[in-house]
Coordinates of C-alpha atoms and ligand atoms in Angstrom, one line a residue:
X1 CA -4.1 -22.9 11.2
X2 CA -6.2 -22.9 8.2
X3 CA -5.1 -22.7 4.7
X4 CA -5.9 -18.6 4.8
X5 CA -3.8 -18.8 7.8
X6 CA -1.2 -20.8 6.2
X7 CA -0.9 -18.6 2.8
X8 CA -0.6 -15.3 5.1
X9 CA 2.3 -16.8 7.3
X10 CA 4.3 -17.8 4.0
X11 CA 3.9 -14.5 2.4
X12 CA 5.4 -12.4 5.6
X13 CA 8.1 -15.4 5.8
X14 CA 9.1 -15.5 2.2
X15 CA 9.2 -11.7 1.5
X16 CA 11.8 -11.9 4.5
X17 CA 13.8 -14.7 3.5
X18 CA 13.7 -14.5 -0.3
X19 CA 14.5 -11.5 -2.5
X20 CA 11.1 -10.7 -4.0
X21 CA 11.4 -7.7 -5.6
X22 CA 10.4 -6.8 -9.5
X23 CA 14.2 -6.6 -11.3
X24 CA 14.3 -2.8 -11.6
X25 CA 13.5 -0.4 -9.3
X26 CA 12.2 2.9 -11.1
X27 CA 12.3 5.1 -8.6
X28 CA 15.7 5.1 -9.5
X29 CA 14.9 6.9 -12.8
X30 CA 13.8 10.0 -11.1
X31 CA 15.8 12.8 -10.1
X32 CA 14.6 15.8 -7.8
X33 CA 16.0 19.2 -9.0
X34 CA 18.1 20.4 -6.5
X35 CA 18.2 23.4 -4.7
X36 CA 21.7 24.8 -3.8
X37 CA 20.0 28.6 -1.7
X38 CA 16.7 27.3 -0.5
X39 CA 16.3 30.6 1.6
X40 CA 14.5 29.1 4.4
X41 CA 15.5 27.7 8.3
X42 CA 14.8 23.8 8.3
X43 CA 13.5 24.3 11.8
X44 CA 10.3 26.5 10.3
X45 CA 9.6 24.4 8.0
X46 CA 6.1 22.9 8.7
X47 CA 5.6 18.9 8.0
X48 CA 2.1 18.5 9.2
X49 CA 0.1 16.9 6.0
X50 CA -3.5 16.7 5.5
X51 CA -5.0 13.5 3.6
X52 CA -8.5 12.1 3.3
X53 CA -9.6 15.4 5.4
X54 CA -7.2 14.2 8.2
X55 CA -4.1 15.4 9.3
X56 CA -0.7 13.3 9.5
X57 CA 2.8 14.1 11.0
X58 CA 4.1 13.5 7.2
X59 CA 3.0 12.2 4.2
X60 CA 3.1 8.5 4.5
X61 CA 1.2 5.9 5.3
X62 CA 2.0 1.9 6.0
X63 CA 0.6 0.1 3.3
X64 CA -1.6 -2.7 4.4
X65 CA -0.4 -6.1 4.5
X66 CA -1.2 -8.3 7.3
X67 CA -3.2 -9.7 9.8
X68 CA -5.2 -13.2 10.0
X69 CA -3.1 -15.8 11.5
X70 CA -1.7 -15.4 15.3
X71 CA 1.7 -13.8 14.5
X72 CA 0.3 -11.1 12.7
X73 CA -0.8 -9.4 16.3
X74 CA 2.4 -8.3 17.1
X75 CA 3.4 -7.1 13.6
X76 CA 0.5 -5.2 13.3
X77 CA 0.6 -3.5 17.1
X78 CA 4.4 -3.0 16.3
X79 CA 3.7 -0.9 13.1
X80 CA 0.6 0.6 15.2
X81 CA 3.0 1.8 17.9
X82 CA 5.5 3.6 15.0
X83 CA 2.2 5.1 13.2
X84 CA 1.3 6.6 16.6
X85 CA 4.3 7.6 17.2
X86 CA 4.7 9.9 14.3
X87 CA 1.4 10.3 13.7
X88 CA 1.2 8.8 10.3
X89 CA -1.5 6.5 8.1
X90 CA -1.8 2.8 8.4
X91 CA -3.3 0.4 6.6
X92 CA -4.1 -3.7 7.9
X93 CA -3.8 -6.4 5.5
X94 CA -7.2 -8.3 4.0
X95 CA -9.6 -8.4 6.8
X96 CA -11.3 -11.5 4.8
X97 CA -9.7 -14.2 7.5
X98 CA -11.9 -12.4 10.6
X99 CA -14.7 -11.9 9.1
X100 CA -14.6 -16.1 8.8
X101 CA -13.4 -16.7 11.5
X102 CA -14.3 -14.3 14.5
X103 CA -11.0 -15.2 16.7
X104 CA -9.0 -13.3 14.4
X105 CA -10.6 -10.0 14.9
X106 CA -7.8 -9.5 17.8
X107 CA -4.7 -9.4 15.0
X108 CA -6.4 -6.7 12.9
X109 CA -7.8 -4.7 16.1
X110 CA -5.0 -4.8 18.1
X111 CA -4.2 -1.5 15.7
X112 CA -7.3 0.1 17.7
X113 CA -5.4 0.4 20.5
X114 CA -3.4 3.1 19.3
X115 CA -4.0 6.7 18.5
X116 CA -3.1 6.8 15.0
X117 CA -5.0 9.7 13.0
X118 CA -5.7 7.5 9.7
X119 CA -6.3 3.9 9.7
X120 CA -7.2 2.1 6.9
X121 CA -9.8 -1.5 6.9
X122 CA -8.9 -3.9 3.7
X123 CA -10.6 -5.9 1.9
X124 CA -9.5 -7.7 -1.6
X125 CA -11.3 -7.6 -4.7
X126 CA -12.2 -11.4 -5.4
X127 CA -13.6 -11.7 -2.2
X128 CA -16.4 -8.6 -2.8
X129 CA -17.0 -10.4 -6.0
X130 CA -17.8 -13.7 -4.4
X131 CA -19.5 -11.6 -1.8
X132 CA -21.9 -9.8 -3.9
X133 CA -23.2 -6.5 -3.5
X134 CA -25.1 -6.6 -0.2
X135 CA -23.2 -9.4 2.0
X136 CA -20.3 -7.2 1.0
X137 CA -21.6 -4.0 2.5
X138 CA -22.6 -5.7 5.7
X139 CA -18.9 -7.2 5.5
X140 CA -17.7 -3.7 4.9
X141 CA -19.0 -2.0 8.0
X142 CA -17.8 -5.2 10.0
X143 CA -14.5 -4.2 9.1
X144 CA -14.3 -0.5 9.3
X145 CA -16.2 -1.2 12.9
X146 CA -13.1 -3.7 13.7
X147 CA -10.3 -1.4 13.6
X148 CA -12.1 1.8 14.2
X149 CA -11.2 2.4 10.6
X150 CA -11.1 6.1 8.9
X151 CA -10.7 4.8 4.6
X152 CA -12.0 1.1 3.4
X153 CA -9.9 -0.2 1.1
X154 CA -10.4 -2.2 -1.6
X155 CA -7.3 -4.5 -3.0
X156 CA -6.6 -5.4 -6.8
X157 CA -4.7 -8.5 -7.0
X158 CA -5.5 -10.5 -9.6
X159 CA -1.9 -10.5 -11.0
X160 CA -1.3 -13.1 -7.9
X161 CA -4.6 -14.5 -8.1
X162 CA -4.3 -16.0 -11.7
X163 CA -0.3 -17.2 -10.8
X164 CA -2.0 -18.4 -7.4
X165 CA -3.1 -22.3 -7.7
X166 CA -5.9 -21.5 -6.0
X167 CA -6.4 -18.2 -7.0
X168 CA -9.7 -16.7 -7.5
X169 CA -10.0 -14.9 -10.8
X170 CA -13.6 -13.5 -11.3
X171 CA -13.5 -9.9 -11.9
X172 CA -16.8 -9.3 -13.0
X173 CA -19.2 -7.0 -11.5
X174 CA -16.4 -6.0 -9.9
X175 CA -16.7 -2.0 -10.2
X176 CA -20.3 -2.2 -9.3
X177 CA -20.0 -3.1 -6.6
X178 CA -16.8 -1.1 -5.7
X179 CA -19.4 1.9 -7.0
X180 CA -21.9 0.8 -4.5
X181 CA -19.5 1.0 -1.3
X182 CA -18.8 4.4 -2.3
X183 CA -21.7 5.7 -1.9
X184 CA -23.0 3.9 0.9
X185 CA -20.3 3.4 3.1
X186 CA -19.9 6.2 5.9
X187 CA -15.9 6.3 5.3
X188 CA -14.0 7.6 2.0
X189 CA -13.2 4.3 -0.1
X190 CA -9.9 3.9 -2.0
X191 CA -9.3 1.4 -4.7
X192 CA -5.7 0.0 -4.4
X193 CA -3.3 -2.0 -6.3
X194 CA -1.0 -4.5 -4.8
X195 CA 2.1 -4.2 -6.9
X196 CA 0.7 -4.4 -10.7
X197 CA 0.0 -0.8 -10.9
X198 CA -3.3 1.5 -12.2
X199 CA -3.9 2.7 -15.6
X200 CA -5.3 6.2 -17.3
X201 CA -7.9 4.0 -18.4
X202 CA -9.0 1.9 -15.5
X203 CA -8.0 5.7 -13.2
X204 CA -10.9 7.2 -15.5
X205 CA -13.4 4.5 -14.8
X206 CA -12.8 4.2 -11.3
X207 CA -13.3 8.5 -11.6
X208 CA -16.8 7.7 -12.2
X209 CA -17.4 6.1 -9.1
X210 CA -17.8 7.8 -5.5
X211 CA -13.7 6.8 -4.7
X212 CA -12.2 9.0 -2.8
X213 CA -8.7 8.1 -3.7
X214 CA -6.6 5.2 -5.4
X215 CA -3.2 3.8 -4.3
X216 CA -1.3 2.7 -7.3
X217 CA 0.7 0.4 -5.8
X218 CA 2.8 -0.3 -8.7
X219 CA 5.5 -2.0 -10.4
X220 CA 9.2 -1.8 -8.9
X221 CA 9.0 -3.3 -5.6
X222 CA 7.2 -6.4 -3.9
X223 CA 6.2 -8.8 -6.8
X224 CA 3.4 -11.3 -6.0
X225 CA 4.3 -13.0 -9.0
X226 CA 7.7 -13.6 -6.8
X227 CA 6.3 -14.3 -3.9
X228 CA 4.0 -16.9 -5.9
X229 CA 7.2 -18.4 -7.8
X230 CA 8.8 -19.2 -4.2
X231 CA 5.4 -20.6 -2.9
X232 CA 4.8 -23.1 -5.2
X233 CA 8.2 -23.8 -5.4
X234 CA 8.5 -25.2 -2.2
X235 CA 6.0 -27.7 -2.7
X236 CA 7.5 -28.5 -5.9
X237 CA 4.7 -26.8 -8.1
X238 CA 6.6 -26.7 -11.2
X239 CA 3.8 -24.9 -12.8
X240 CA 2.7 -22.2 -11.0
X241 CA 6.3 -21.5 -10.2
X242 CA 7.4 -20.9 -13.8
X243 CA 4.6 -18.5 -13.5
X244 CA 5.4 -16.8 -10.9
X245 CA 8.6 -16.1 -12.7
X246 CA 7.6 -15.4 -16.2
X247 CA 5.2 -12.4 -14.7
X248 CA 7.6 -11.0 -12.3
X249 CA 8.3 -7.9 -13.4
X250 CA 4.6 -7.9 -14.6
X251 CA 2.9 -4.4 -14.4
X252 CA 2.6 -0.5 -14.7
X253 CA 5.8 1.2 -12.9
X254 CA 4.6 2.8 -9.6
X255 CA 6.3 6.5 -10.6
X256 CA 4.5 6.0 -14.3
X257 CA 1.3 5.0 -12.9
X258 CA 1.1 8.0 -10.5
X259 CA 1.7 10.5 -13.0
X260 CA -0.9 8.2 -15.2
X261 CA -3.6 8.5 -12.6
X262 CA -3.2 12.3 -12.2
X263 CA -3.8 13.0 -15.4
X264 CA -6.9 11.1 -15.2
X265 CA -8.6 11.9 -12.0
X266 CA -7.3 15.5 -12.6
X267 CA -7.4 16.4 -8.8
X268 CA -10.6 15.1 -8.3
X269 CA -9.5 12.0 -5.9
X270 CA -6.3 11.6 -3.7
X271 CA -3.2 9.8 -4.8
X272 CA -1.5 7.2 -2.8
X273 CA 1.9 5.8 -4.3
X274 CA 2.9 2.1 -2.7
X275 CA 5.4 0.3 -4.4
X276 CA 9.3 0.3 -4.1
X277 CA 9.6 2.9 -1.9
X278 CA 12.7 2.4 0.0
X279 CA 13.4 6.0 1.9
X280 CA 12.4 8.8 2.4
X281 CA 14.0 10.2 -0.7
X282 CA 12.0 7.6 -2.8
X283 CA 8.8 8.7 -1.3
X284 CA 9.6 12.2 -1.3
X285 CA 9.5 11.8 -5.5
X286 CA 6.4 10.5 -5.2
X287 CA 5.0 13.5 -4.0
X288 CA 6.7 15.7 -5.9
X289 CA 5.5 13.7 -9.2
X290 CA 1.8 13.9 -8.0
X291 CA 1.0 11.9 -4.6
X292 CA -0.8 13.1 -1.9
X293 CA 1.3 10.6 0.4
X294 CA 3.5 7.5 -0.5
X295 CA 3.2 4.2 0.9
X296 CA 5.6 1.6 2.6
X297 CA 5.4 -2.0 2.6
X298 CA 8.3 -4.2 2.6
X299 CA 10.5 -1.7 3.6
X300 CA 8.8 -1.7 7.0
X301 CA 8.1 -5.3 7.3
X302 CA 11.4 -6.9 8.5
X303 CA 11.8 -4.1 11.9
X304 CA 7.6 -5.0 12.5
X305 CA 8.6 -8.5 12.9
X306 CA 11.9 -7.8 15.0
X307 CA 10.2 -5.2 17.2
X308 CA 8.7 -2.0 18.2
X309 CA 12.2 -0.2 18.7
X310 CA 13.7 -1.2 14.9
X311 CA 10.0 -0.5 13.5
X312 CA 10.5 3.4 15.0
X313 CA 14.0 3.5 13.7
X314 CA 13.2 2.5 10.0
X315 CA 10.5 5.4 10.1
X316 CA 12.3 8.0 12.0
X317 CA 15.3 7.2 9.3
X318 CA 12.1 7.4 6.6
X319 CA 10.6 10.6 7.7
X320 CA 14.2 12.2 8.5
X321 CA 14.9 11.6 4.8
X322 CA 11.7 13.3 3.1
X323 CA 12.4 16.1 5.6
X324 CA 16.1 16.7 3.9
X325 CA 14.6 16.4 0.6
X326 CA 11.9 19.5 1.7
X327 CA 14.6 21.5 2.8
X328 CA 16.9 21.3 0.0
X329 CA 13.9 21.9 -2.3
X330 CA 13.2 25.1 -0.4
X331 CA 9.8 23.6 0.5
X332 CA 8.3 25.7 3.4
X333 CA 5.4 22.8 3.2
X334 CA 4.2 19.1 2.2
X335 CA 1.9 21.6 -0.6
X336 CA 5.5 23.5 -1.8
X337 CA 7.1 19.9 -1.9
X338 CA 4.3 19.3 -4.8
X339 CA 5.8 22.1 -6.6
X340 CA 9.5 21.0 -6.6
X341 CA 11.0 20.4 -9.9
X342 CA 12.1 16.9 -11.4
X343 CA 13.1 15.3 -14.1
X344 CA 13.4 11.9 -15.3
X345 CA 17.3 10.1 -15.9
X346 CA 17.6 6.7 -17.4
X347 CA 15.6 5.0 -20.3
X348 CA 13.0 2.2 -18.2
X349 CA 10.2 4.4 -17.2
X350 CA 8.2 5.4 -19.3
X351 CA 5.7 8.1 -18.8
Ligands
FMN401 C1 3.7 -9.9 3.0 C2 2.8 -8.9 2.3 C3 1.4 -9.0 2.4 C4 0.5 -8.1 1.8 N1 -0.8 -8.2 2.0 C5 -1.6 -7.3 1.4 C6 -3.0 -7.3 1.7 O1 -3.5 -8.2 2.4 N2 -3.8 -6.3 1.2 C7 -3.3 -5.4 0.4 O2 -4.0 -4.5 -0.1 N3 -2.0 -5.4 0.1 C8 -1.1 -6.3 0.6 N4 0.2 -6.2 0.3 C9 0.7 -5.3 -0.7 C10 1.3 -4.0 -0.1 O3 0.3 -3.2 0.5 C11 2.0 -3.2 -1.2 O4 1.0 -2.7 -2.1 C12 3.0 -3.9 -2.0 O5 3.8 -4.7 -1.1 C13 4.0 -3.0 -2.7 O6 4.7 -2.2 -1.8 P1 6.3 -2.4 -1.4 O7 7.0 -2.4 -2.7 O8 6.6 -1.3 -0.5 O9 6.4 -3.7 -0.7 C14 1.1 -7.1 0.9 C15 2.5 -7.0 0.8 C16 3.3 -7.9 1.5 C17 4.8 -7.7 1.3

């Protein structure tokens, strides 16, 4: 394995074995408004969801996270059997490794194999930069080619990059060429966070682009900062690990960043909300507070690595849960579910 290979094999295997989560999770500061006589049957209630002009069995989509190193096959055709299953989005982790080396294609593509109606290619955001505009286009279509991909997504990560020893932290020229993949590239692009969160303010550039959605992937589950901290303190990097733990709970909370983003892109692009969703309950908030669909990553991780029949349980349990939460809103539909009331408990999110 090479040291890609490596870094991707310790991030799967210290998210599982370590507690890497930010400290609070503020999904726990929102509270769905219940409905005591929702006057409708469950069973007529219709779940079907439409995102990114496709439609899904409900709104949720895997969050990308892996592929690159051997293991990563199997995770990634687990999740890919679940997705098919119920018909939801999935997303593969930074493609970067097999477009260097071509042997790898197999633990992205694997996903190909399976009739899932959204799938989403990944790239992250220092790599385009090294790239450049045009290798990066090529690169792009690579991808999307590689897992028969529907959205190209591109990751923000530089919270782990600059905790990262060998992180890469140029940014510039960044949204240019983020600008120029949306207009060229044949599939919708979506700009996504990895854990830090989006603001109003980067939400409202970004509007100016061709994007046709952003995942916030906020603050108040999987911190890279963590994940960092335990990396570099197992080769005794005193360092970077005190890094990794003074920036831990570094970011914009995922629930405040959704509700941030709205505002900005006023409807304009769709809403993806990854980070610290837990249930079905968490991610049915993040609908009803302004997502068109809520992502899972950690929560899904541990059954993809045990196996196909665990990763279908942990969804079925997922998508059981936001079903509940539609009928005791009195939600006929994913669009009613939009309309459910809330209101926010507790005094660590701000909004
Ligand atoms: C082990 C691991 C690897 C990840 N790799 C990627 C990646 O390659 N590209 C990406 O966009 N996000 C990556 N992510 C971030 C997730 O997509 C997600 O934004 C983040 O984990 C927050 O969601 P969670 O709280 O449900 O875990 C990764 C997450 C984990 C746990």
């Amino acid at each position: 394995m090479n040291q890609t290979e490596i870094r991707k094999d310790e991030h799967i295997k210290i998210s599982l074995e370590n507690d890497v989560s930010s400290d609070y999770n503020y999904w726990d500061d929102i509270k769905i408004i219940h409905n005591a006589l929702p006057e409708l049957n469950k069973d007529e209630i219709n779940y079907k969801h439409k995102i990114f002009k496709k439609e899904i069995g409900a709104p949720l989509i895997i969050a990308g996270m892996t592929g690159g190193y051997t293991k990563a096959e199997k995770i990634n055709e687990n999740l890919a059997i679940a997705a098919e299953k119920f018909q939801i989005g999935l997303g593969v982790g930074s493609q970067r490794a097999a477009i260097e080396k071509n042997d790898l294609k197999k633990t992205y593509s694997v996903v190909k194999n399976y009739d899932i109606p959204l799938r989403i290619a990944n790239i992250g955001v220092s790599q385009i930069v090294e790239w450049g505009k045009d290798k990066t286009l090529d690169f792009a279509k690579e991808m999307i080619e590689m897992i028969d991909a529907h959205v190209f997504a591109i990751c923000l990560n530089f919270l782990q990059e600059v905790i990262q020893a060998e992180g890469e932290t140029n940014a510039k020229g960044a949204i240019e060429i983020i600008s120029h993949l949306s207009s060229e590239l044949d599939v919708p692009v979506i700009v996504k966070e990895s854990g830090a969160g989006i603001s109003y303010e980067l939400a409202e550039r970004l509007s100016k682009t061709n994007i046709a959605g952003i995942d916030v992937g906020g603050l108040g589950g999987t911190s890279f900062s963590a994940i960092e901290h335990y990396r570099a303190k197992k080769i005794k990097d005193e360092l970077h690990a005190r890094g990794g733990k003074t920036f831990w709970n570094w970011g914009i909370p995922t629930p405040t960043s959704v509700v941030e983003v709205s505002d900005a892109t006023e409807g304009k692009i769709e809403i993806i909300a990854t980070g610290g969703i837990r249930n079905g309950l968490d991610a049915a908030k993040a609908i009803i507070i302004g997502a068109d669909a809520a992502g899972i990553a950690k929560t899904i991780l541990k059954p993809a690595t045990e196996g196909k029949k665990e990763t279908i349980a942990e969804l079925e349990a997922i998508i059981k849960e936001i079903r509940a939460v539609m009928f005791l809103t009195g939600s006929k539909n994913t669009s009613e579910l939009k309309n459910a009331n809330w209101t926010v408990i507790g005094d660590r999110l701000w909004m």
